[in-house]
mmCIF file of C-alpha atoms in Angstrom:
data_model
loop_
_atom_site.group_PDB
_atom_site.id
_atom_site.type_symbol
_atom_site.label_atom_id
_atom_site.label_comp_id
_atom_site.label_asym_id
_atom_site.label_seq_id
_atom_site.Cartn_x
_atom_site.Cartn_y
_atom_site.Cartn_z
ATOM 1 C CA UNK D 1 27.212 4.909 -68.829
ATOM 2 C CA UNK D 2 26.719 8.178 -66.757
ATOM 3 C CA UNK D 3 22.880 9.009 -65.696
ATOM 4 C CA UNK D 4 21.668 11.145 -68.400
ATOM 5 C CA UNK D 5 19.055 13.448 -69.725
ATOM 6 C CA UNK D 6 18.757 13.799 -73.165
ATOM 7 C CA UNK D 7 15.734 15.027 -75.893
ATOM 8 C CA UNK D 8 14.936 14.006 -78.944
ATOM 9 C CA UNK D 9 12.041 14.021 -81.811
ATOM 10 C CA UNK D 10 9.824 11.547 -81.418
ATOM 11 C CA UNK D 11 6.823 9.485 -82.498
ATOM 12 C CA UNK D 12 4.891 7.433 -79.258
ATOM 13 C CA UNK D 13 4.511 3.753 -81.285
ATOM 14 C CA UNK D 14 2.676 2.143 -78.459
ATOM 15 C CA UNK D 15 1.409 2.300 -74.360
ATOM 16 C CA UNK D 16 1.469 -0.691 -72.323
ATOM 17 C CA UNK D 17 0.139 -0.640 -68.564
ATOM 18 C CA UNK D 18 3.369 -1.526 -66.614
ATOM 19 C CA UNK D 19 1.822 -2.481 -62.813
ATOM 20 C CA UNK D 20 -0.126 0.072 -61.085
ATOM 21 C CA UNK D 21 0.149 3.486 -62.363
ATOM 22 C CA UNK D 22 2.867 3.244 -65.064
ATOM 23 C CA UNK D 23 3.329 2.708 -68.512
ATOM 24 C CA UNK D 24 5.689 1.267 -70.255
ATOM 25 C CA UNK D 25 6.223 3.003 -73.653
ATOM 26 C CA UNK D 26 7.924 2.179 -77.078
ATOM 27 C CA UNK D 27 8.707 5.526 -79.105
ATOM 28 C CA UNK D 28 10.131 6.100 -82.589
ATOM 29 C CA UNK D 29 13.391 8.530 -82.085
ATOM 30 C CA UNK D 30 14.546 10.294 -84.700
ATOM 31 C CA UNK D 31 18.249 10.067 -83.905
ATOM 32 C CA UNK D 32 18.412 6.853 -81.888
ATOM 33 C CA UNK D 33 15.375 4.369 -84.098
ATOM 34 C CA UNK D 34 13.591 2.292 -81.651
ATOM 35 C CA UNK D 35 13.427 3.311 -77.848
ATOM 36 C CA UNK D 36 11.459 2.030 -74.605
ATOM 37 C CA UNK D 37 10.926 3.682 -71.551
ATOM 38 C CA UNK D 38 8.700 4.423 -68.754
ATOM 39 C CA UNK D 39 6.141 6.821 -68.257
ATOM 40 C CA UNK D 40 5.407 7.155 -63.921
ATOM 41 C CA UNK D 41 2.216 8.224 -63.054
ATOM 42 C CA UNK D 42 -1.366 7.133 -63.019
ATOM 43 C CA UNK D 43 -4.138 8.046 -65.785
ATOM 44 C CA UNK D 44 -4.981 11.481 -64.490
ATOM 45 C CA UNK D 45 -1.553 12.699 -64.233
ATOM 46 C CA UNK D 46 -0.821 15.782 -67.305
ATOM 47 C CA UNK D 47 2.103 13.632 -68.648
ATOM 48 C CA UNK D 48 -0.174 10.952 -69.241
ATOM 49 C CA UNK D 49 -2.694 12.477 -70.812
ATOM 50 C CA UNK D 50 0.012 13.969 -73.506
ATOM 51 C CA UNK D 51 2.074 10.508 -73.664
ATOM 52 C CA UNK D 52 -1.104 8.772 -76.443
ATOM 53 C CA UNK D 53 0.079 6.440 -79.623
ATOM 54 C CA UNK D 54 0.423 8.408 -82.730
ATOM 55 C CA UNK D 55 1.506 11.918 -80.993
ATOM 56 C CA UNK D 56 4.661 13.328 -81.911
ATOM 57 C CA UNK D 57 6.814 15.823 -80.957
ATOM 58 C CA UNK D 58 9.498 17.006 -78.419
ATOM 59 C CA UNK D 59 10.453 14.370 -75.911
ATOM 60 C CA UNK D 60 12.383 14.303 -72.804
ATOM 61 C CA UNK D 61 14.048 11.635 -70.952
ATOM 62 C CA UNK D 62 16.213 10.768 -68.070
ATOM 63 C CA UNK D 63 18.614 7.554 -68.143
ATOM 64 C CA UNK D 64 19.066 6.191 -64.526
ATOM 65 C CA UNK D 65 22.188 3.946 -65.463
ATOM 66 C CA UNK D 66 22.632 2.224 -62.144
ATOM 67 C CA UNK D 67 18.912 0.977 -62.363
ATOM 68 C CA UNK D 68 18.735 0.722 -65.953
ATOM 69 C CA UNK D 69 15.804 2.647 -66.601
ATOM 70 C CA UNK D 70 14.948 5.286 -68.851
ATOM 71 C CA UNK D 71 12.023 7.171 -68.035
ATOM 72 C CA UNK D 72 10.268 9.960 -69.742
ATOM 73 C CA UNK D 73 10.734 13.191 -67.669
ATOM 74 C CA UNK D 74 8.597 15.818 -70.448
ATOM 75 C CA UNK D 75 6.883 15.676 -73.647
ATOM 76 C CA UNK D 76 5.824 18.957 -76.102
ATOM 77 C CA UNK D 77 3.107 17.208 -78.120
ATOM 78 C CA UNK D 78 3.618 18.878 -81.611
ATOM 79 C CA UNK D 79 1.079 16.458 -82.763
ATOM 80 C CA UNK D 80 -1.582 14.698 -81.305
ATOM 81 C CA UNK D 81 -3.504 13.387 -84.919
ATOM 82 C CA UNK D 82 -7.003 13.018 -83.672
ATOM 83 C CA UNK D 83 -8.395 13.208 -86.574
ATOM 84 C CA UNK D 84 -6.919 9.063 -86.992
ATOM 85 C CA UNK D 85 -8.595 7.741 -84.270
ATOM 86 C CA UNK D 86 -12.177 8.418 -85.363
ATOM 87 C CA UNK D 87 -12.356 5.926 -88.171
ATOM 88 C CA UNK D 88 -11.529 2.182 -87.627
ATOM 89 C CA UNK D 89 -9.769 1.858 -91.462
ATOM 90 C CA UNK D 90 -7.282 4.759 -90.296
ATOM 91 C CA UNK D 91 -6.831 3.265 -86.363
ATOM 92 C CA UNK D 92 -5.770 -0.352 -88.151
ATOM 93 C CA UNK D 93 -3.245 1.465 -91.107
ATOM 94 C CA UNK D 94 -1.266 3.159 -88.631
ATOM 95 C CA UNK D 95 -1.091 0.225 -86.236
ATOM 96 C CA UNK D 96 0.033 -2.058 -88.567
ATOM 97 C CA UNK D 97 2.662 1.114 -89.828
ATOM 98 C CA UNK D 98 3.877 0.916 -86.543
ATOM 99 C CA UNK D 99 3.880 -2.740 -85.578
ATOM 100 C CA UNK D 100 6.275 -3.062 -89.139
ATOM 101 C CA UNK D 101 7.970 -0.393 -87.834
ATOM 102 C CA UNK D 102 8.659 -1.608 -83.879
ATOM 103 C CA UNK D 103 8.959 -5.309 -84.903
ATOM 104 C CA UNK D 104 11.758 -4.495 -87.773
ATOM 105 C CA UNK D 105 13.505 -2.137 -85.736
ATOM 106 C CA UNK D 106 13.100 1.258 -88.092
ATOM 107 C CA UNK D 107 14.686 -0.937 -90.557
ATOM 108 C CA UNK D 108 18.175 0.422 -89.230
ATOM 109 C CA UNK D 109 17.493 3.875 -90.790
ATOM 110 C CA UNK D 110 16.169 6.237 -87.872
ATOM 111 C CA UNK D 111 15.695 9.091 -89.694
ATOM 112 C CA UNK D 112 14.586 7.937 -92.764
ATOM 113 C CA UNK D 113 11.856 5.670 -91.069
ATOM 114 C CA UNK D 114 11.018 8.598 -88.918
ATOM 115 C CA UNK D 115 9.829 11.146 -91.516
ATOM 116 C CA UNK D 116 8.408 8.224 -93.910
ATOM 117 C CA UNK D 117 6.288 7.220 -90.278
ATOM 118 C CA UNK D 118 5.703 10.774 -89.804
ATOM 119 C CA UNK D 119 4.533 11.778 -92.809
ATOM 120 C CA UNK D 120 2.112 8.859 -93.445
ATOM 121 C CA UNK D 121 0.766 9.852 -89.618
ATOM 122 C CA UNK D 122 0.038 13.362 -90.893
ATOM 123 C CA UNK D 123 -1.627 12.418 -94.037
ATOM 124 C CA UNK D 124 -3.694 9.897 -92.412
ATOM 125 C CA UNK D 125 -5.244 12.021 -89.846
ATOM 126 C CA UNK D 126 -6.587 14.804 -92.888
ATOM 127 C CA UNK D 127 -7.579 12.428 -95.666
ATOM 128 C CA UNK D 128 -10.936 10.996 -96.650
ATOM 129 C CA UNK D 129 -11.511 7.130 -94.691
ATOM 130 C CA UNK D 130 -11.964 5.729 -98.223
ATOM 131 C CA UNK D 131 -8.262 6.820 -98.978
ATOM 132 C CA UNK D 132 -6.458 5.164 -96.231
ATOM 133 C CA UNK D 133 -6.504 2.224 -97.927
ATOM 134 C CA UNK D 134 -4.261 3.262 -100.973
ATOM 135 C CA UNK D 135 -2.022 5.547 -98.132
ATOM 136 C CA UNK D 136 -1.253 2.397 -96.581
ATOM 137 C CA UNK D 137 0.064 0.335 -99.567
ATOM 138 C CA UNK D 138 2.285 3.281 -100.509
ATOM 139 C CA UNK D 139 3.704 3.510 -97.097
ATOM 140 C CA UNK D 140 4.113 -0.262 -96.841
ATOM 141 C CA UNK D 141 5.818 -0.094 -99.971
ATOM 142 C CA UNK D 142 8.422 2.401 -99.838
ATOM 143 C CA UNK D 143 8.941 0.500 -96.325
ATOM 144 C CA UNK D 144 10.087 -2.050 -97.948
ATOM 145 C CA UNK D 145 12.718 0.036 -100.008
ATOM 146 C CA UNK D 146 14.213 1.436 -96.645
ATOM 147 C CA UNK D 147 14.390 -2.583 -95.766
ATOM 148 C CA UNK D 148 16.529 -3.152 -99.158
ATOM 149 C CA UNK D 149 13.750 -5.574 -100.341
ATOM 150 C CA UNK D 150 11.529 -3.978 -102.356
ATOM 151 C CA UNK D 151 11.177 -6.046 -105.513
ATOM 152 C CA UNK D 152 12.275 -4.595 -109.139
ATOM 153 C CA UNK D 153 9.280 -3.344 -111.477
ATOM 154 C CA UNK D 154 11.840 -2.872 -114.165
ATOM 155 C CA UNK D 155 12.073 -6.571 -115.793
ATOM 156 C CA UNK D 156 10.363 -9.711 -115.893
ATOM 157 C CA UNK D 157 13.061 -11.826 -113.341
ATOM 158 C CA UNK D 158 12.509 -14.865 -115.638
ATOM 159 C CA UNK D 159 12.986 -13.751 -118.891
ATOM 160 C CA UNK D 160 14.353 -9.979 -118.670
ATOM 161 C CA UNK D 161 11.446 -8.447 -120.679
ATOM 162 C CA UNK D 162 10.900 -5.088 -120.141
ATOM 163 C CA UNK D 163 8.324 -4.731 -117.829
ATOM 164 C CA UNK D 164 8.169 -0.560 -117.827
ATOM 165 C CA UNK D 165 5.400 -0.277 -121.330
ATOM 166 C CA UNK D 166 3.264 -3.508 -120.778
ATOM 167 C CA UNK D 167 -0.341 -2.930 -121.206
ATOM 168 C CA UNK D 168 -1.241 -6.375 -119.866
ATOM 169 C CA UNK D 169 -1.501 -7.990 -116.673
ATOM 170 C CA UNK D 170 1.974 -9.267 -114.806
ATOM 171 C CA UNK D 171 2.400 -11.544 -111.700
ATOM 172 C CA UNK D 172 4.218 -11.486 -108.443
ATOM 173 C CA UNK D 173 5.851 -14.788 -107.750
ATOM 174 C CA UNK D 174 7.258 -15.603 -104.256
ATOM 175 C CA UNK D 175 9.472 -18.014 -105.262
ATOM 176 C CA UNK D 176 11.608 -15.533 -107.316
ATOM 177 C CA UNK D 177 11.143 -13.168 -105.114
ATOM 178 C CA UNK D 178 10.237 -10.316 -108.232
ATOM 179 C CA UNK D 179 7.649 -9.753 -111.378
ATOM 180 C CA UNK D 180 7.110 -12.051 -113.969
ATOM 181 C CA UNK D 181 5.503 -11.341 -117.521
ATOM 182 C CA UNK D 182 2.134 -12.536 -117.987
ATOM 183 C CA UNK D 183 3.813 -15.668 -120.041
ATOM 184 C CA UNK D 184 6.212 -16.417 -117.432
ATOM 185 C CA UNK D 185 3.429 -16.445 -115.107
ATOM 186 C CA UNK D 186 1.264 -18.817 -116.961
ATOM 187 C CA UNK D 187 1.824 -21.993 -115.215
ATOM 188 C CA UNK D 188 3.434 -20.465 -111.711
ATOM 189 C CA UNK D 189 2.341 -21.488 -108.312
ATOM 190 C CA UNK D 190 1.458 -19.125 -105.494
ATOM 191 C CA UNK D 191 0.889 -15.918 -108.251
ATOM 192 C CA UNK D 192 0.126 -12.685 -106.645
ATOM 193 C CA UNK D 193 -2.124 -11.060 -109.835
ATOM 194 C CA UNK D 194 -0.846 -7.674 -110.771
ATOM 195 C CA UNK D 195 -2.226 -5.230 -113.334
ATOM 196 C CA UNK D 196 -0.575 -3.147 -115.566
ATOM 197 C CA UNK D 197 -2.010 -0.202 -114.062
ATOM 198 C CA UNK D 198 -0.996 -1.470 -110.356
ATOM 199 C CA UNK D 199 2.756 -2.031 -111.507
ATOM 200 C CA UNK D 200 2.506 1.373 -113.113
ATOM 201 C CA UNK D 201 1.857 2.633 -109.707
ATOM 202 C CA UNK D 202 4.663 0.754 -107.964
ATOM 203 C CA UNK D 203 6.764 1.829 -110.266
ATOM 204 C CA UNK D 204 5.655 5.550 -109.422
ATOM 205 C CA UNK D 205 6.997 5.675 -106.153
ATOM 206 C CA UNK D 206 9.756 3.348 -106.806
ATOM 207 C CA UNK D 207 11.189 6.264 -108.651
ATOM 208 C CA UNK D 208 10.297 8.825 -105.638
ATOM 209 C CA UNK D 209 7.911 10.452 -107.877
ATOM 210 C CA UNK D 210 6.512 13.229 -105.474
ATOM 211 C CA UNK D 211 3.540 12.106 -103.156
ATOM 212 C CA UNK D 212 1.308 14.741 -104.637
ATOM 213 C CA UNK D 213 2.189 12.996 -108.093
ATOM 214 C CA UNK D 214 1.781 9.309 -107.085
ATOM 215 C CA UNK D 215 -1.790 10.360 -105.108
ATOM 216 C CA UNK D 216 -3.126 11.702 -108.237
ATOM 217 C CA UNK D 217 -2.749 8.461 -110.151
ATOM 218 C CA UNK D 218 -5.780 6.705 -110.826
ATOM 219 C CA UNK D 219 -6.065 2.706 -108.888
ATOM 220 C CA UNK D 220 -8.704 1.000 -109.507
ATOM 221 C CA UNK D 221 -10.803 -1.213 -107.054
ATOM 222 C CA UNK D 222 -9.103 -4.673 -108.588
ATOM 223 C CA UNK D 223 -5.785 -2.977 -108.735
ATOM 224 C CA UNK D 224 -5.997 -1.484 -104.754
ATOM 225 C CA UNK D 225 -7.023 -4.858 -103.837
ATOM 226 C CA UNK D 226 -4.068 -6.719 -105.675
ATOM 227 C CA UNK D 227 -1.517 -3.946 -104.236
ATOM 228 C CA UNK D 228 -2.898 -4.403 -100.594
ATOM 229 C CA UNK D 229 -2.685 -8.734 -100.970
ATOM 230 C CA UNK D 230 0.871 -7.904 -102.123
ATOM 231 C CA UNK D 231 2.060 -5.148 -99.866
ATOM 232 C CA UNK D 232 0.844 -6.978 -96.763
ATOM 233 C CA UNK D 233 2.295 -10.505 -97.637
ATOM 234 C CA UNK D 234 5.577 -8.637 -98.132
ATOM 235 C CA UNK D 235 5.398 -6.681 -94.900
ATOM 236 C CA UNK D 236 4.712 -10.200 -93.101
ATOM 237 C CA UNK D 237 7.620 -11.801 -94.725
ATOM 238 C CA UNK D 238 9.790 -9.141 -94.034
ATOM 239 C CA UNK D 239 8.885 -9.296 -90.394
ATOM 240 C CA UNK D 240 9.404 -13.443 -90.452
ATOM 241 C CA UNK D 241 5.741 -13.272 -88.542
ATOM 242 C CA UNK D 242 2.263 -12.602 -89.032
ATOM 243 C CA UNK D 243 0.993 -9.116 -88.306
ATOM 244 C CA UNK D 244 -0.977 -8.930 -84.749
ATOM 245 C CA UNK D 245 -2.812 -5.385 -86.705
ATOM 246 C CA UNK D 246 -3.336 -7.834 -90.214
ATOM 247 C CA UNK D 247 -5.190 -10.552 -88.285
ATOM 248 C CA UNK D 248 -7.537 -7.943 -86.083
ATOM 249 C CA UNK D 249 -8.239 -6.073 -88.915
ATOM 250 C CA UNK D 250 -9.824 -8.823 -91.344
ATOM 251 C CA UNK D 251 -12.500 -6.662 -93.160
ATOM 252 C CA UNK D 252 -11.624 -3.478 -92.609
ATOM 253 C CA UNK D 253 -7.854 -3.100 -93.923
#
């Protein structure tokens, strides 16, 4: 491969300190998924300042193939979300959006991952703290559709009964990977609780309602809480790990 320079749209995922005065860098491209290189320079240089986790926008780069190094050359920040990292609750929802992100590889969907990433960054920086919460979950969940394993909400996975009209509560059982009716349910191991109003919700953006239409749903305390124990024990068996942002952020996510 020829030495290169090349631009592209992207999201900065995460910094690391790389020896004295760089950085080494993992970025979200929108035509390439999942990219690393290395920002030169110490803290007070310009580039440095602009290269922060979470911005987005413009980015150059320049491929040294004989060393095998890409390093980034210029960056237009488009974005630099602020707003996220004043509140704890918003810092630990897009870390852990970014650490399913990084540690699935953009699910093999570049694009897709990088406007659903994008997006959720955007939101996140203008809504209210209490809101992150419920932000998260549907990110995490439509996630899991660009992974191909988002479970059905249409039937119960035991039975077949039609899940789409119940008024009562379902389950979520590991072990079949998908919902169960509440009868189904009854003597199942390992149950992940589900209300009728929570499925009703997954269902929602399971059928790419609009975000405006999903956000106006009402959620519940009970049903936020059951979405977030199910969205994040999906997102950690999807990785095949536990979550580095799920274990720091014990109380607060």
């Amino acid at each position: 491969m020829a030495n290169r320079n090349s631009v592209t749209q992207a999201i900065i995922l995460k910094t690391q300190i790389q020896g004295e005065h760089n950085r080494n860098v993992c970025l979200l491209s929108e035509t390439e998924g999942i990219m690393y290189a290395t920002l030169y320079g110490g803290a007070k240089s310009k580039l440095s300042a602009l290269v922060q986790p979470l911005s987005s926008g413009k980015l150059w780069l320049y491929t040294d193939s004989t060393r095998k190094i890409t390093k980034i050359s210029d960056f237009d920040v488009q974005k630099s979300r602020v707003g996220i990292r004043e509140s704890l609750s918003k810092i630990y929802a897009s870390n852990l959006a970014c650490e399913m992100v990084i540690k699935t590889k953009a699910a093999g969907e570049a694009k897709s991952v990088f406007y659903l990433l994008n997006g959720f960054l955007d939101g996140l920086n203008i809504i209210k703290n209490e809101d992150c919460h419920s932000a998260l979950v549907r990110f995490l969940w439509r996630y899991l559709a660009l992974l191909g394993i988002q479970p059905s909400t249409e039937c119960c996975v035991n039975c077949q009964t039609n899940l789409k009209n119940i008024t009562e509560s379902c389950a979520y059982i590991p072990s079949f990977d998908g919902f169960l009716c509440k009868e189904c349910a009854k003597e199942m191991q390992n149950a992940f609780q589900i209300s009728s109003e929570a499925l009703s919700y997954l269902r929602a953006m399971s059928l790419s309602l609009s975000p405006r239409s999903v956000r106006a749903m009402s959620l519940s305390h009970l049903s936020l809480s059951q979405l977030k124990a199910l969205t994040f024990f999906l997102s950690e068996s999807a990785t095949g790990t536990k979550l580095k942002s799920l274990e720091s952020s014990v109380g607060i996510l």
